[in-house]
Amino acid sequence: MQYLNDIPVKQTIPGFFGKMIHGDQSSLVIWDIKKGHTSPQHHHVNEQITFIMEGELEMVIGGEKYLMKAGAVHVIPSNVPHSAFAVTDCKVIDTFAPARDDYR
């Protein structure tokens, strides 16, 4: 068992600060994303489920633009190109399957 407060924060790209929890088959990341920062378009083998807890995150997923606000959820299939821009400070939960080994 762990407590969230005991998990170190990792900055993966400028403005994206995550607490990362890994199982054998999946990963959970709780992000604090600072207003004005961008995750450039990318893709990965991992299926991703994104849940916006707080704030507004503009995402382009498979060529479609979404303004995701608190309460929004989106499933991003494996290898679909996507990007994100923080319109405001955001708190976001992402799950990944299989686990994100590059986040360990």
mmCIF file of C-alpha atoms in Angstrom:
data_model
loop_
_atom_site.group_PDB
_atom_site.id
_atom_site.type_symbol
_atom_site.label_atom_id
_atom_site.label_comp_id
_atom_site.label_asym_id
_atom_site.label_seq_id
_atom_site.Cartn_x
_atom_site.Cartn_y
_atom_site.Cartn_z
ATOM 1 C CA MET A 1 0.000 0.000 0.000
ATOM 2 C CA GLN A 2 1.094 3.550 -0.727
ATOM 3 C CA TYR A 3 -0.257 7.014 -0.046
ATOM 4 C CA LEU A 4 -0.486 9.510 -2.877
ATOM 5 C CA ASN A 5 1.455 12.085 -0.847
ATOM 6 C CA ASP A 6 4.422 9.671 -0.695
ATOM 7 C CA ILE A 7 4.696 9.265 -4.479
ATOM 8 C CA PRO A 8 7.305 11.579 -6.014
ATOM 9 C CA VAL A 9 6.320 14.043 -8.728
ATOM 10 C CA LYS A 10 7.989 13.677 -12.123
ATOM 11 C CA GLN A 11 8.009 16.390 -14.782
ATOM 12 C CA THR A 12 7.841 14.582 -18.129
ATOM 13 C CA ILE A 13 7.766 17.708 -20.316
ATOM 14 C CA PRO A 14 7.656 21.394 -19.341
ATOM 15 C CA GLY A 15 4.506 22.165 -17.340
ATOM 16 C CA PHE A 16 3.398 18.515 -16.956
ATOM 17 C CA PHE A 17 3.928 17.185 -13.418
ATOM 18 C CA GLY A 18 2.754 13.634 -12.694
ATOM 19 C CA LYS A 19 2.478 11.163 -9.853
ATOM 20 C CA MET A 20 2.842 7.747 -11.473
ATOM 21 C CA ILE A 21 1.545 4.446 -10.156
ATOM 22 C CA HIS A 22 2.351 1.222 -12.002
ATOM 23 C CA GLY A 23 0.947 -2.271 -11.959
ATOM 24 C CA ASP A 24 2.064 -5.180 -14.089
ATOM 25 C CA GLN A 25 -0.496 -4.433 -16.818
ATOM 26 C CA SER A 26 -1.428 -0.756 -16.429
ATOM 27 C CA SER A 27 -0.322 2.677 -15.244
ATOM 28 C CA LEU A 28 -2.209 5.494 -13.529
ATOM 29 C CA VAL A 29 -0.911 9.057 -13.694
ATOM 30 C CA ILE A 30 -2.312 11.999 -11.751
ATOM 31 C CA TRP A 31 -1.208 15.166 -13.514
ATOM 32 C CA ASP A 32 -0.934 18.785 -12.528
ATOM 33 C CA ILE A 33 -0.650 20.635 -15.830
ATOM 34 C CA LYS A 34 0.215 24.309 -15.828
ATOM 35 C CA LYS A 35 -1.756 26.804 -17.926
ATOM 36 C CA GLY A 36 -0.289 27.482 -21.356
ATOM 37 C CA HIS A 37 1.779 24.301 -21.637
ATOM 38 C CA THR A 38 1.513 21.802 -24.477
ATOM 39 C CA SER A 39 2.055 18.113 -24.958
ATOM 40 C CA PRO A 40 2.998 17.977 -28.661
ATOM 41 C CA GLN A 41 1.334 15.482 -30.968
ATOM 42 C CA HIS A 42 2.490 11.969 -30.240
ATOM 43 C CA HIS A 43 1.205 8.399 -30.137
ATOM 44 C CA HIS A 44 2.018 5.247 -28.215
ATOM 45 C CA VAL A 45 1.034 1.615 -28.158
ATOM 46 C CA ASN A 46 -0.782 2.144 -24.840
ATOM 47 C CA GLU A 47 -4.532 2.683 -24.797
ATOM 48 C CA GLN A 48 -5.145 5.857 -22.771
ATOM 49 C CA ILE A 49 -8.194 6.974 -20.816
ATOM 50 C CA THR A 50 -8.141 10.653 -19.843
ATOM 51 C CA PHE A 51 -10.367 12.155 -17.121
ATOM 52 C CA ILE A 52 -10.374 15.911 -16.447
ATOM 53 C CA MET A 53 -10.745 16.553 -12.716
ATOM 54 C CA GLU A 54 -10.220 20.330 -12.800
ATOM 55 C CA GLY A 55 -9.630 22.961 -15.452
ATOM 56 C CA GLU A 56 -9.844 22.980 -19.244
ATOM 57 C CA LEU A 57 -7.636 20.960 -21.560
ATOM 58 C CA GLU A 58 -7.816 21.332 -25.325
ATOM 59 C CA MET A 59 -6.974 18.034 -26.984
ATOM 60 C CA VAL A 60 -6.614 17.048 -30.614
ATOM 61 C CA ILE A 61 -7.278 13.305 -30.861
ATOM 62 C CA GLY A 62 -7.120 11.572 -34.218
ATOM 63 C CA GLY A 63 -7.426 14.952 -35.956
ATOM 64 C CA GLU A 64 -10.524 16.109 -33.995
ATOM 65 C CA LYS A 65 -10.321 19.006 -31.540
ATOM 66 C CA TYR A 66 -12.039 18.737 -28.127
ATOM 67 C CA LEU A 67 -12.288 21.277 -25.319
ATOM 68 C CA MET A 68 -12.325 18.984 -22.306
ATOM 69 C CA LYS A 69 -13.647 20.504 -19.083
ATOM 70 C CA ALA A 70 -13.945 19.114 -15.553
ATOM 71 C CA GLY A 71 -15.872 15.841 -15.685
ATOM 72 C CA ALA A 72 -14.961 15.008 -19.309
ATOM 73 C CA VAL A 73 -13.609 11.556 -20.162
ATOM 74 C CA HIS A 74 -12.073 10.354 -23.430
ATOM 75 C CA VAL A 75 -10.693 6.970 -24.512
ATOM 76 C CA ILE A 76 -7.702 7.255 -26.835
ATOM 77 C CA PRO A 77 -7.069 3.974 -28.676
ATOM 78 C CA SER A 78 -3.607 2.540 -29.176
ATOM 79 C CA ASN A 79 -1.409 4.449 -31.670
ATOM 80 C CA VAL A 80 -3.911 7.286 -32.299
ATOM 81 C CA PRO A 81 -2.048 10.624 -32.610
ATOM 82 C CA HIS A 82 -3.021 13.162 -29.939
ATOM 83 C CA SER A 83 -1.866 16.405 -28.339
ATOM 84 C CA ALA A 84 -2.941 18.578 -25.416
ATOM 85 C CA PHE A 85 -2.881 22.271 -24.513
ATOM 86 C CA ALA A 86 -3.721 23.528 -21.018
ATOM 87 C CA VAL A 87 -6.197 26.395 -21.408
ATOM 88 C CA THR A 88 -6.141 26.722 -17.600
ATOM 89 C CA ASP A 89 -4.243 24.995 -14.822
ATOM 90 C CA CYS A 90 -5.541 21.415 -14.903
ATOM 91 C CA LYS A 91 -5.696 18.333 -12.758
ATOM 92 C CA VAL A 92 -6.020 15.240 -14.973
ATOM 93 C CA ILE A 93 -6.023 11.482 -14.432
ATOM 94 C CA ASP A 94 -4.705 9.242 -17.209
ATOM 95 C CA THR A 95 -4.730 5.465 -17.270
ATOM 96 C CA PHE A 96 -2.593 3.481 -19.682
ATOM 97 C CA ALA A 97 -2.701 -0.178 -20.707
ATOM 98 C CA PRO A 98 -0.327 -1.842 -21.045
ATOM 99 C CA ALA A 99 1.777 -0.142 -18.376
ATOM 100 C CA ARG A 100 3.905 2.839 -19.455
ATOM 101 C CA ASP A 101 7.410 1.475 -18.961
ATOM 102 C CA ASP A 102 8.832 4.812 -20.136
ATOM 103 C CA TYR A 103 7.225 6.459 -17.054
ATOM 104 C CA ARG A 104 8.832 4.102 -14.516
#
